[in-house]
PDB file of C-alpha atoms in Angstrom:
ATOM      1  CA  MET A  16       2.915 -17.238 -18.273  1.00  0.00           C
ATOM      2  CA  SER A  17       2.640 -17.856 -14.221  1.00  0.00           C
ATOM      3  CA  ASP A  18      -1.056 -17.561 -12.961  1.00  0.00           C
ATOM      4  CA  PHE A  19      -0.864 -14.036 -12.398  1.00  0.00           C
ATOM      5  CA  ARG A  20       0.821 -12.861 -15.310  1.00  0.00           C
ATOM      6  CA  HIS A  21      -2.211 -14.493 -17.021  1.00  0.00           C
ATOM      7  CA  ALA A  22      -4.981 -13.251 -14.759  1.00  0.00           C
ATOM      8  CA  LEU A  23      -3.858  -9.780 -14.515  1.00  0.00           C
ATOM      9  CA  LYS A  24      -2.679  -9.731 -18.651  1.00  0.00           C
ATOM     10  CA  ASP A  25      -5.291  -8.073 -19.796  1.00  0.00           C
ATOM     11  CA  TYR A  26      -5.664  -4.852 -17.057  1.00  0.00           C
ATOM     12  CA  ARG A  27      -3.694  -2.062 -16.034  1.00  0.00           C
ATOM     13  CA  ASN A  28      -1.953  -1.970 -13.352  1.00  0.00           C
ATOM     14  CA  LEU A  29      -0.246  -0.500 -11.002  1.00  0.00           C
ATOM     15  CA  LYS A  30       1.579  -1.428  -8.355  1.00  0.00           C
ATOM     16  CA  TYR A  31       3.025   1.272  -5.165  1.00  0.00           C
ATOM     17  CA  THR A  32       5.032  -1.813  -3.238  1.00  0.00           C
ATOM     18  CA  SER A  33       7.702  -1.786  -0.489  1.00  0.00           C
ATOM     19  CA  ASN A  34       8.262  -5.694  -0.895  1.00  0.00           C
ATOM     20  CA  ILE A  35       8.655  -7.483  -3.907  1.00  0.00           C
ATOM     21  CA  ILE A  36      10.485  -5.066  -6.218  1.00  0.00           C
ATOM     22  CA  ASP A  37      12.590  -7.842  -7.258  1.00  0.00           C
ATOM     23  CA  VAL A  38      10.194  -9.469  -9.558  1.00  0.00           C
ATOM     24  CA  TYR A  39       9.229  -6.377 -11.031  1.00  0.00           C
ATOM     25  CA  TYR A  40      12.154  -3.932 -11.240  1.00  0.00           C
ATOM     26  CA  PRO A  41      15.561  -5.121 -11.680  1.00  0.00           C
ATOM     27  CA  LEU A  42      18.223  -4.497  -9.042  1.00  0.00           C
ATOM     28  CA  ALA A  43      21.065  -2.099 -11.990  1.00  0.00           C
ATOM     29  CA  ASN A  44      17.915   0.165 -11.794  1.00  0.00           C
ATOM     30  CA  ARG A  45      16.881   0.387  -8.833  1.00  0.00           C
ATOM     31  CA  VAL A  46      19.318   3.972  -7.768  1.00  0.00           C
ATOM     32  CA  LYS A  47      16.997   6.339  -9.831  1.00  0.00           C
ATOM     33  CA  TRP A  48      13.903   5.252  -7.771  1.00  0.00           C
ATOM     34  CA  ILE A  49      15.338   5.208  -4.365  1.00  0.00           C
ATOM     35  CA  GLY A  50      12.940   7.708  -2.016  1.00  0.00           C
ATOM     36  CA  ARG A  51      10.866   7.888  -5.840  1.00  0.00           C
ATOM     37  CA  VAL A  52       7.805   8.509  -3.753  1.00  0.00           C
ATOM     38  CA  LEU A  53       9.197  10.933  -0.995  1.00  0.00           C
ATOM     39  CA  PRO A  54       8.549  14.639  -3.097  1.00  0.00           C
ATOM     40  CA  TYR A  55       5.139  14.035  -2.766  1.00  0.00           C
ATOM     41  CA  PHE A  56       4.139  12.936   0.613  1.00  0.00           C
ATOM     42  CA  LYS A  57       6.216  16.299   1.189  1.00  0.00           C
ATOM     43  CA  GLY A  58       3.855  18.520  -0.167  1.00  0.00           C
ATOM     44  CA  GLU A  59       6.756  19.030  -3.174  1.00  0.00           C
ATOM     45  CA  LYS A  60       4.848  17.597  -6.356  1.00  0.00           C
ATOM     46  CA  ASP A  61       0.479  17.819  -6.479  1.00  0.00           C
ATOM     47  CA  ASP A  62       0.579  14.085  -8.068  1.00  0.00           C
ATOM     48  CA  LEU A  63       1.910  10.892  -8.378  1.00  0.00           C
ATOM     49  CA  LYS A  64       2.175  10.273 -12.261  1.00  0.00           C
ATOM     50  CA  TYR A  65       6.010  11.408 -12.178  1.00  0.00           C
ATOM     51  CA  ALA A  66       6.709   8.320  -9.358  1.00  0.00           C
ATOM     52  CA  ILE A  67       5.332   5.963 -11.961  1.00  0.00           C
ATOM     53  CA  LEU A  68       7.685   3.350 -13.640  1.00  0.00           C
ATOM     54  CA  LYS A  69       7.318   0.927 -15.778  1.00  0.00           C
ATOM     55  CA  THR A  70       8.182  -3.192 -15.393  1.00  0.00           C
ATOM     56  CA  HIS A  71       9.213  -5.342 -17.698  1.00  0.00           C
ATOM     57  CA  ILE A  72       5.737  -7.074 -17.455  1.00  0.00           C
ATOM     58  CA  ASP A  73       3.299  -6.023 -19.728  1.00  0.00           C
ATOM     59  CA  ASN A  74       0.559  -4.044 -18.331  1.00  0.00           C
ATOM     60  CA  VAL A  75       1.934  -3.468 -15.021  1.00  0.00           C
ATOM     61  CA  ASP A  76       3.769  -0.406 -13.498  1.00  0.00           C
ATOM     62  CA  ILE A  77       5.172   0.218 -10.655  1.00  0.00           C
ATOM     63  CA  ILE A  78       5.741   2.827  -7.499  1.00  0.00           C
ATOM     64  CA  PRO A  79       8.405   1.675  -5.976  1.00  0.00           C
ATOM     65  CA  SER A  80       8.390   2.452  -1.882  1.00  0.00           C
ATOM     66  CA  CYS A  81      11.593   2.419  -0.501  1.00  0.00           C
ATOM     67  CA  LEU A  82      12.889   2.064   3.345  1.00  0.00           C
ATOM     68  CA  GLU A  83      13.012   6.389   3.834  1.00  0.00           C
ATOM     69  CA  LEU A  84       9.268   6.230   4.109  1.00  0.00           C
ATOM     70  CA  TYR A  85      10.155   4.516   7.397  1.00  0.00           C
ATOM     71  CA  HIS A  86      11.837   7.740   8.746  1.00  0.00           C
ATOM     72  CA  ALA A  87       9.531   9.922   6.969  1.00  0.00           C
ATOM     73  CA  GLU A  88       7.123   7.712   9.526  1.00  0.00           C
ATOM     74  CA  ILE A  89       8.506   9.276  12.580  1.00  0.00           C
ATOM     75  CA  GLY A  90       8.453  12.730  11.311  1.00  0.00           C
ATOM     76  CA  SER A  91       4.444  12.687  10.585  1.00  0.00           C
ATOM     77  CA  VAL A  92       4.377  12.035  14.245  1.00  0.00           C
ATOM     78  CA  SER A  93       5.388  15.046  14.954  1.00  0.00           C
ATOM     79  CA  HIS A  94       3.771  16.696  11.662  1.00  0.00           C
ATOM     80  CA  ILE A  95       0.460  15.209  12.760  1.00  0.00           C
ATOM     81  CA  ALA A  96       0.841  16.562  16.849  1.00  0.00           C
ATOM     82  CA  GLU A  97       1.805  20.407  15.368  1.00  0.00           C
ATOM     83  CA  LEU A  98      -1.837  21.243  12.612  1.00  0.00           C
ATOM     84  CA  ASP A  99      -4.472  22.593  14.931  1.00  0.00           C
ATOM     85  CA  ASN A 100      -7.052  21.923  12.854  1.00  0.00           C
ATOM     86  CA  GLN A 101      -8.556  18.318  13.507  1.00  0.00           C
ATOM     87  CA  GLN A 102      -9.807  18.186   9.785  1.00  0.00           C
ATOM     88  CA  ASP A 103      -6.394  18.158   8.600  1.00  0.00           C
ATOM     89  CA  LYS A 104      -4.781  15.524  11.342  1.00  0.00           C
ATOM     90  CA  VAL A 105      -7.186  13.544   9.306  1.00  0.00           C
ATOM     91  CA  ASP A 106      -6.288  14.804   5.798  1.00  0.00           C
ATOM     92  CA  PHE A 107      -2.716  13.786   6.207  1.00  0.00           C
ATOM     93  CA  PHE A 108      -3.818   9.732   7.016  1.00  0.00           C
ATOM     94  CA  TYR A 109      -5.249  10.375   3.400  1.00  0.00           C
ATOM     95  CA  THR A 110      -2.424  11.907   1.032  1.00  0.00           C
ATOM     96  CA  LEU A 111      -1.935   8.170   0.012  1.00  0.00           C
ATOM     97  CA  LYS A 112      -5.638   7.570  -1.294  1.00  0.00           C
ATOM     98  CA  TYR A 113      -5.293  11.552  -2.745  1.00  0.00           C
ATOM     99  CA  GLY A 114      -2.149  10.798  -5.096  1.00  0.00           C
ATOM    100  CA  LEU A 115      -3.399   7.630  -6.014  1.00  0.00           C
ATOM    101  CA  ASP A 116      -6.472   9.681  -7.018  1.00  0.00           C
ATOM    102  CA  THR A 117      -4.475  11.551  -9.033  1.00  0.00           C
ATOM    103  CA  VAL A 118      -3.479   8.463 -11.253  1.00  0.00           C
ATOM    104  CA  LYS A 119      -7.122   5.968 -10.560  1.00  0.00           C
ATOM    105  CA  ASP A 120      -8.385   6.935 -14.023  1.00  0.00           C
ATOM    106  CA  ASP A 121      -5.551   5.463 -15.805  1.00  0.00           C
ATOM    107  CA  TYR A 122      -5.515   2.157 -14.323  1.00  0.00           C
ATOM    108  CA  ASP A 123      -8.189  -1.233 -13.606  1.00  0.00           C
ATOM    109  CA  ILE A 124      -6.596  -2.270 -10.830  1.00  0.00           C
ATOM    110  CA  ILE A 125      -4.103  -0.640  -7.912  1.00  0.00           C
ATOM    111  CA  LEU A 126      -2.383  -2.972  -5.855  1.00  0.00           C
ATOM    112  CA  ILE A 127      -0.799  -1.827  -2.883  1.00  0.00           C
ATOM    113  CA  ASP A 128       1.768  -4.225  -0.995  1.00  0.00           C
ATOM    114  CA  SER A 129       1.731  -2.674   2.627  1.00  0.00           C
ATOM    115  CA  PRO A 130       4.376  -3.572   5.827  1.00  0.00           C
ATOM    116  CA  PRO A 131       2.773  -5.469   8.107  1.00  0.00           C
ATOM    117  CA  SER A 132       2.139  -3.002  11.082  1.00  0.00           C
ATOM    118  CA  LEU A 133       0.115  -1.100  11.810  1.00  0.00           C
ATOM    119  CA  GLY A 134       1.567   2.447  11.746  1.00  0.00           C
ATOM    120  CA  ILE A 135       0.929   5.854   9.700  1.00  0.00           C
ATOM    121  CA  ILE A 136       1.764   4.196   6.465  1.00  0.00           C
ATOM    122  CA  SER A 137       0.277   1.386   6.827  1.00  0.00           C
ATOM    123  CA  ILE A 138      -2.689   3.213   7.653  1.00  0.00           C
ATOM    124  CA  CYS A 139      -2.492   5.416   5.126  1.00  0.00           C
ATOM    125  CA  VAL A 140      -2.899   2.627   2.658  1.00  0.00           C
ATOM    126  CA  LEU A 141      -5.852   1.147   5.013  1.00  0.00           C
ATOM    127  CA  LEU A 142      -7.621   4.239   4.336  1.00  0.00           C
ATOM    128  CA  ALA A 143      -6.555   4.231   0.598  1.00  0.00           C
ATOM    129  CA  ALA A 144      -8.250   1.035  -0.141  1.00  0.00           C
ATOM    130  CA  ASP A 145     -10.965  -0.050  -1.589  1.00  0.00           C
ATOM    131  CA  ALA A 146     -10.660  -4.233  -0.688  1.00  0.00           C
ATOM    132  CA  LEU A 147      -8.415  -6.168   1.513  1.00  0.00           C
ATOM    133  CA  LEU A 148      -6.373  -8.770   0.929  1.00  0.00           C
ATOM    134  CA  ILE A 149      -4.574 -10.136   3.774  1.00  0.00           C
ATOM    135  CA  PRO A 150      -1.888 -12.301   3.906  1.00  0.00           C
ATOM    136  CA  CYS A 151      -1.451 -14.809   6.536  1.00  0.00           C
ATOM    137  CA  ALA A 152       0.490 -17.719   7.560  1.00  0.00           C
ATOM    138  CA  ALA A 153      -1.632 -21.256   7.813  1.00  0.00           C
ATOM    139  CA  LYS A 154      -0.152 -21.037  11.556  1.00  0.00           C
ATOM    140  CA  MET A 155      -2.056 -21.231  14.364  1.00  0.00           C
ATOM    141  CA  PRO A 156       0.300 -18.710  16.192  1.00  0.00           C
ATOM    142  CA  ASP A 157       0.249 -16.003  12.264  1.00  0.00           C
ATOM    143  CA  PHE A 158      -4.038 -16.860  12.743  1.00  0.00           C
ATOM    144  CA  THR A 159      -3.882 -15.365  16.451  1.00  0.00           C
ATOM    145  CA  SER A 160      -1.940 -12.411  14.729  1.00  0.00           C
ATOM    146  CA  THR A 161      -4.060 -11.773  12.081  1.00  0.00           C
ATOM    147  CA  ALA A 162      -7.509 -11.927  13.926  1.00  0.00           C
ATOM    148  CA  GLN A 163      -5.070  -8.850  16.389  1.00  0.00           C
ATOM    149  CA  PHE A 164      -4.859  -6.601  13.648  1.00  0.00           C
ATOM    150  CA  PHE A 165      -8.648  -7.093  12.671  1.00  0.00           C
ATOM    151  CA  ARG A 166      -9.305  -5.776  16.389  1.00  0.00           C
ATOM    152  CA  MET A 167      -6.667  -3.116  15.538  1.00  0.00           C
ATOM    153  CA  PHE A 168      -7.623  -2.838  12.618  1.00  0.00           C
ATOM    154  CA  ARG A 169     -11.116  -1.473  12.920  1.00  0.00           C
ATOM    155  CA  ASP A 170     -10.244   0.155  16.621  1.00  0.00           C
ATOM    156  CA  TYR A 171      -8.052   2.859  14.333  1.00  0.00           C
ATOM    157  CA  ILE A 172     -10.036   3.059  11.092  1.00  0.00           C
ATOM    158  CA  GLN A 173     -13.165   4.324  13.358  1.00  0.00           C
ATOM    159  CA  LEU A 174     -11.610   6.554  15.343  1.00  0.00           C
ATOM    160  CA  ILE A 175     -10.299   8.221  11.760  1.00  0.00           C
ATOM    161  CA  SER A 176     -12.727   7.125   9.195  1.00  0.00           C
ATOM    162  CA  PRO A 177     -16.325   5.763  10.848  1.00  0.00           C
ATOM    163  CA  GLU A 178     -17.906   5.772   7.499  1.00  0.00           C
ATOM    164  CA  LYS A 179     -14.652   3.913   6.223  1.00  0.00           C
ATOM    165  CA  SER A 180     -15.965   0.993   4.264  1.00  0.00           C
ATOM    166  CA  TYR A 181     -14.759  -1.887   1.663  1.00  0.00           C
ATOM    167  CA  LYS A 182     -15.356  -3.961  -1.041  1.00  0.00           C
ATOM    168  CA  PHE A 183     -14.431  -7.032   0.595  1.00  0.00           C
ATOM    169  CA  MET A 184     -11.525  -7.822   2.932  1.00  0.00           C
ATOM    170  CA  LYS A 185     -10.019 -11.717   2.489  1.00  0.00           C
ATOM    171  CA  VAL A 186      -7.443 -13.343   4.775  1.00  0.00           C
ATOM    172  CA  VAL A 187      -4.784 -15.064   1.789  1.00  0.00           C
ATOM    173  CA  THR A 188      -3.430 -18.498   3.257  1.00  0.00           C
ATOM    174  CA  SER A 189       0.383 -18.403   2.682  1.00  0.00           C
ATOM    175  CA  LEU A 190       3.447 -20.676   3.345  1.00  0.00           C
ATOM    176  CA  TYR A 191       1.083 -23.512   3.425  1.00  0.00           C
ATOM    177  CA  ASP A 192       3.183 -26.802   4.162  1.00  0.00           C
ATOM    178  CA  THR A 193       1.329 -30.004   3.853  1.00  0.00           C
ATOM    179  CA  ARG A 194       3.679 -31.537   5.969  1.00  0.00           C
ATOM    180  CA  ASP A 195       2.571 -29.854   8.755  1.00  0.00           C
ATOM    181  CA  SER A 196      -0.518 -31.420  10.398  1.00  0.00           C
TER     182      SER A 196
END
């Protein structure tokens, strides 16, 4: 058993993901979940329970994401601009948090794997999160980019939710290569 699976074996986990679906859900079964989360974001569903899929790993469920969310992100800009009330505009960014609140009592840990950008989807993820693990390759350009991400992240979150806080924010080294010195 991998260290990851062993560390989480006693926890009920939900992973909202866009990047590492192959680990959790075989390619042959993907057709049934394309766009699975979109009905919630469109207001057609009241919670995210319908979107949860079991995986072949004990105690790990997923809500898979898809590229269709990027199209929804573009439409979101227009939707936000059309909202008259400032509070409605702010509430829009909490859509993912409100959805996760409907299933959080069923899980000990909810991991959200967001795209590496500061688009609307990522801002929703940042507002839904209680803690942050930010991967950073062990190279100076990546470190510099991550530092810039934190500056931009701080500015965006302070605009939308000045009171937002996190239990922790950690940078996790990735792509470490001992041959580089």
